């Protein structure tokens, strides 16, 4: 049984930083590309970043230069370091795993991913 669990969310002031973590179990972690998504209240879920099994990453434009995705395959753990946070980054953040080990051109589509966590809330105050 696959389990994906996020942690690290919280309340932070604009300009601050947070580090999200995601631990996946019940799967061969390095056979899976991993993604971070977010969903703000009243908005659709959007892809934030994707990382392939070797660490190659891609980002949505709004977080480039501020967020860094990384993974530790030995620990089955995914990270999202978020710096320079803005109020518009406020959302529920989700971790997701896909059964392929690479990030495709459609990496930001939710239906690319097979396993999802329950989410962790990030709130950025102005």
PDB file of C-alpha atoms in Angstrom:
ATOM      1  CA  UNK A   1       0.000   0.000   0.000  1.00  0.00           C
ATOM      2  CA  UNK A   2       1.471   3.301  -1.111  1.00  0.00           C
ATOM      3  CA  UNK A   3       1.471   6.161   1.360  1.00  0.00           C
ATOM      4  CA  UNK A   4       2.534   9.724   0.652  1.00  0.00           C
ATOM      5  CA  UNK A   5       2.766  12.119   3.583  1.00  0.00           C
ATOM      6  CA  UNK A   6       3.635  15.818   3.478  1.00  0.00           C
ATOM      7  CA  UNK A   7       4.880  17.953   6.344  1.00  0.00           C
ATOM      8  CA  UNK A   8       6.442  21.319   7.005  1.00  0.00           C
ATOM      9  CA  UNK A   9       3.657  23.741   6.191  1.00  0.00           C
ATOM     10  CA  UNK A  10       2.765  26.661   8.405  1.00  0.00           C
ATOM     11  CA  UNK A  11       2.274  30.393   8.725  1.00  0.00           C
ATOM     12  CA  UNK A  12       5.081  32.674   7.606  1.00  0.00           C
ATOM     13  CA  UNK A  13       5.471  36.357   6.848  1.00  0.00           C
ATOM     14  CA  UNK A  14       6.066  37.566   3.329  1.00  0.00           C
ATOM     15  CA  UNK A  15       9.719  37.237   2.425  1.00  0.00           C
ATOM     16  CA  UNK A  16      10.182  34.281   4.735  1.00  0.00           C
ATOM     17  CA  UNK A  17      11.063  30.676   4.045  1.00  0.00           C
ATOM     18  CA  UNK A  18       9.612  27.231   4.600  1.00  0.00           C
ATOM     19  CA  UNK A  19      10.814  23.750   3.758  1.00  0.00           C
ATOM     20  CA  UNK A  20       8.241  21.141   2.883  1.00  0.00           C
ATOM     21  CA  UNK A  21       8.997  17.443   3.115  1.00  0.00           C
ATOM     22  CA  UNK A  22       7.225  14.452   1.639  1.00  0.00           C
ATOM     23  CA  UNK A  23       7.874  10.852   2.530  1.00  0.00           C
ATOM     24  CA  UNK A  24       6.658   8.054   0.279  1.00  0.00           C
ATOM     25  CA  UNK A  25       6.396   4.414   1.304  1.00  0.00           C
ATOM     26  CA  UNK A  26       5.162   1.252  -0.378  1.00  0.00           C
ATOM     27  CA  UNK A  27       6.850   2.062  -3.677  1.00  0.00           C
ATOM     28  CA  UNK A  28      10.311   2.003  -5.204  1.00  0.00           C
ATOM     29  CA  UNK A  29      11.026   5.674  -4.729  1.00  0.00           C
ATOM     30  CA  UNK A  30      13.701   6.123  -7.385  1.00  0.00           C
ATOM     31  CA  UNK A  31      11.455   4.525 -10.024  1.00  0.00           C
ATOM     32  CA  UNK A  32       9.130   7.502  -9.639  1.00  0.00           C
ATOM     33  CA  UNK A  33       9.309  11.109 -10.666  1.00  0.00           C
ATOM     34  CA  UNK A  34       7.899  13.327  -7.938  1.00  0.00           C
ATOM     35  CA  UNK A  35       5.933  16.531  -8.065  1.00  0.00           C
ATOM     36  CA  UNK A  36       4.683  19.341  -5.888  1.00  0.00           C
ATOM     37  CA  UNK A  37       1.311  20.876  -6.572  1.00  0.00           C
ATOM     38  CA  UNK A  38      -0.674  23.576  -4.821  1.00  0.00           C
ATOM     39  CA  UNK A  39      -4.276  24.635  -4.649  1.00  0.00           C
ATOM     40  CA  UNK A  40      -5.364  28.000  -3.357  1.00  0.00           C
ATOM     41  CA  UNK A  41      -8.871  28.521  -2.080  1.00  0.00           C
ATOM     42  CA  UNK A  42     -11.293  28.815  -4.968  1.00  0.00           C
ATOM     43  CA  UNK A  43      -8.658  28.011  -7.588  1.00  0.00           C
ATOM     44  CA  UNK A  44      -7.631  24.971  -9.558  1.00  0.00           C
ATOM     45  CA  UNK A  45      -4.735  22.801  -8.519  1.00  0.00           C
ATOM     46  CA  UNK A  46      -1.516  23.854 -10.243  1.00  0.00           C
ATOM     47  CA  UNK A  47       1.807  22.152 -10.743  1.00  0.00           C
ATOM     48  CA  UNK A  48       4.666  23.818  -8.884  1.00  0.00           C
ATOM     49  CA  UNK A  49       7.628  21.587  -9.696  1.00  0.00           C
ATOM     50  CA  UNK A  50       8.659  18.145 -10.843  1.00  0.00           C
ATOM     51  CA  UNK A  51      11.887  16.222 -10.261  1.00  0.00           C
ATOM     52  CA  UNK A  52      13.076  13.105 -12.050  1.00  0.00           C
ATOM     53  CA  UNK A  53      14.789  10.188 -10.389  1.00  0.00           C
ATOM     54  CA  UNK A  54      18.272  11.654 -10.874  1.00  0.00           C
ATOM     55  CA  UNK A  55      17.381  15.119  -9.620  1.00  0.00           C
ATOM     56  CA  UNK A  56      16.643  16.996 -12.816  1.00  0.00           C
ATOM     57  CA  UNK A  57      13.900  19.521 -12.069  1.00  0.00           C
ATOM     58  CA  UNK A  58      11.426  21.827 -13.713  1.00  0.00           C
ATOM     59  CA  UNK A  59       9.345  24.637 -12.221  1.00  0.00           C
ATOM     60  CA  UNK A  60       6.335  26.730 -12.978  1.00  0.00           C
ATOM     61  CA  UNK A  61       7.354  30.274 -13.905  1.00  0.00           C
ATOM     62  CA  UNK A  62       5.924  31.946 -10.807  1.00  0.00           C
ATOM     63  CA  UNK A  63       8.313  30.103  -8.450  1.00  0.00           C
ATOM     64  CA  UNK A  64      11.499  30.013 -10.505  1.00  0.00           C
ATOM     65  CA  UNK A  65      14.413  31.445  -8.569  1.00  0.00           C
ATOM     66  CA  UNK A  66      12.537  31.193  -5.262  1.00  0.00           C
ATOM     67  CA  UNK A  67      11.670  27.498  -4.837  1.00  0.00           C
ATOM     68  CA  UNK A  68      14.013  24.526  -5.032  1.00  0.00           C
ATOM     69  CA  UNK A  69      12.859  20.933  -5.304  1.00  0.00           C
ATOM     70  CA  UNK A  70      15.149  18.108  -4.241  1.00  0.00           C
ATOM     71  CA  UNK A  71      14.979  14.473  -3.293  1.00  0.00           C
ATOM     72  CA  UNK A  72      16.877  11.974  -1.175  1.00  0.00           C
ATOM     73  CA  UNK A  73      16.301   8.568  -2.723  1.00  0.00           C
ATOM     74  CA  UNK A  74      17.964   6.797   0.199  1.00  0.00           C
ATOM     75  CA  UNK A  75      15.362   8.289   2.537  1.00  0.00           C
ATOM     76  CA  UNK A  76      12.375   8.083   0.166  1.00  0.00           C
ATOM     77  CA  UNK A  77      11.909  11.781   0.788  1.00  0.00           C
ATOM     78  CA  UNK A  78      11.083  14.757  -1.402  1.00  0.00           C
ATOM     79  CA  UNK A  79      11.661  18.372  -0.400  1.00  0.00           C
ATOM     80  CA  UNK A  80      10.544  21.815  -1.469  1.00  0.00           C
ATOM     81  CA  UNK A  81      12.615  24.702  -0.183  1.00  0.00           C
ATOM     82  CA  UNK A  82      10.560  27.864  -0.517  1.00  0.00           C
ATOM     83  CA  UNK A  83      12.304  31.225  -0.151  1.00  0.00           C
ATOM     84  CA  UNK A  84      11.042  34.727  -0.734  1.00  0.00           C
ATOM     85  CA  UNK A  85       7.489  33.659  -0.024  1.00  0.00           C
ATOM     86  CA  UNK A  86       4.664  35.884  -1.200  1.00  0.00           C
ATOM     87  CA  UNK A  87       1.022  36.063  -0.107  1.00  0.00           C
ATOM     88  CA  UNK A  88       0.046  34.588  -3.474  1.00  0.00           C
ATOM     89  CA  UNK A  89       1.957  31.411  -2.529  1.00  0.00           C
ATOM     90  CA  UNK A  90      -0.712  30.717   0.103  1.00  0.00           C
ATOM     91  CA  UNK A  91      -2.249  27.350  -0.716  1.00  0.00           C
ATOM     92  CA  UNK A  92      -2.533  23.721   0.238  1.00  0.00           C
ATOM     93  CA  UNK A  93       0.601  22.019  -1.048  1.00  0.00           C
ATOM     94  CA  UNK A  94       0.473  18.441  -2.270  1.00  0.00           C
ATOM     95  CA  UNK A  95       3.152  15.895  -3.030  1.00  0.00           C
ATOM     96  CA  UNK A  96       2.569  13.410  -5.826  1.00  0.00           C
ATOM     97  CA  UNK A  97       4.357  10.435  -7.358  1.00  0.00           C
ATOM     98  CA  UNK A  98       4.135   9.139 -10.909  1.00  0.00           C
ATOM     99  CA  UNK A  99       4.979   5.638 -12.099  1.00  0.00           C
ATOM    100  CA  UNK A 100       7.546   6.933 -14.583  1.00  0.00           C
ATOM    101  CA  UNK A 101      10.959   8.178 -13.480  1.00  0.00           C
ATOM    102  CA  UNK A 102      11.015  11.311 -15.625  1.00  0.00           C
ATOM    103  CA  UNK A 103       9.120  14.603 -15.830  1.00  0.00           C
ATOM    104  CA  UNK A 104       7.305  14.768 -19.143  1.00  0.00           C
ATOM    105  CA  UNK A 105       6.271  17.834 -21.072  1.00  0.00           C
ATOM    106  CA  UNK A 106       2.907  17.604 -19.345  1.00  0.00           C
ATOM    107  CA  UNK A 107       4.415  17.325 -15.859  1.00  0.00           C
ATOM    108  CA  UNK A 108       2.070  19.957 -14.435  1.00  0.00           C
ATOM    109  CA  UNK A 109      -1.070  17.961 -15.171  1.00  0.00           C
ATOM    110  CA  UNK A 110      -2.547  16.288 -12.125  1.00  0.00           C
ATOM    111  CA  UNK A 111      -3.543  13.210 -14.117  1.00  0.00           C
ATOM    112  CA  UNK A 112       0.139  12.482 -14.795  1.00  0.00           C
ATOM    113  CA  UNK A 113       0.509  11.338 -11.187  1.00  0.00           C
ATOM    114  CA  UNK A 114      -0.636   8.128  -9.561  1.00  0.00           C
ATOM    115  CA  UNK A 115      -0.227   8.711  -5.833  1.00  0.00           C
ATOM    116  CA  UNK A 116      -1.057  11.761  -3.746  1.00  0.00           C
ATOM    117  CA  UNK A 117      -0.628  12.961  -0.210  1.00  0.00           C
ATOM    118  CA  UNK A 118      -3.243  14.728   1.875  1.00  0.00           C
ATOM    119  CA  UNK A 119      -1.524  18.095   1.664  1.00  0.00           C
ATOM    120  CA  UNK A 120       0.081  20.600   4.003  1.00  0.00           C
ATOM    121  CA  UNK A 121      -1.149  24.173   4.354  1.00  0.00           C
ATOM    122  CA  UNK A 122       1.151  27.098   3.629  1.00  0.00           C
ATOM    123  CA  UNK A 123      -0.072  30.555   4.600  1.00  0.00           C
ATOM    124  CA  UNK A 124       1.939  33.677   3.819  1.00  0.00           C
ATOM    125  CA  UNK A 125       0.907  36.868   5.561  1.00  0.00           C
ATOM    126  CA  UNK A 126       1.550  40.291   4.095  1.00  0.00           C
TER     127      UNK A 126
END
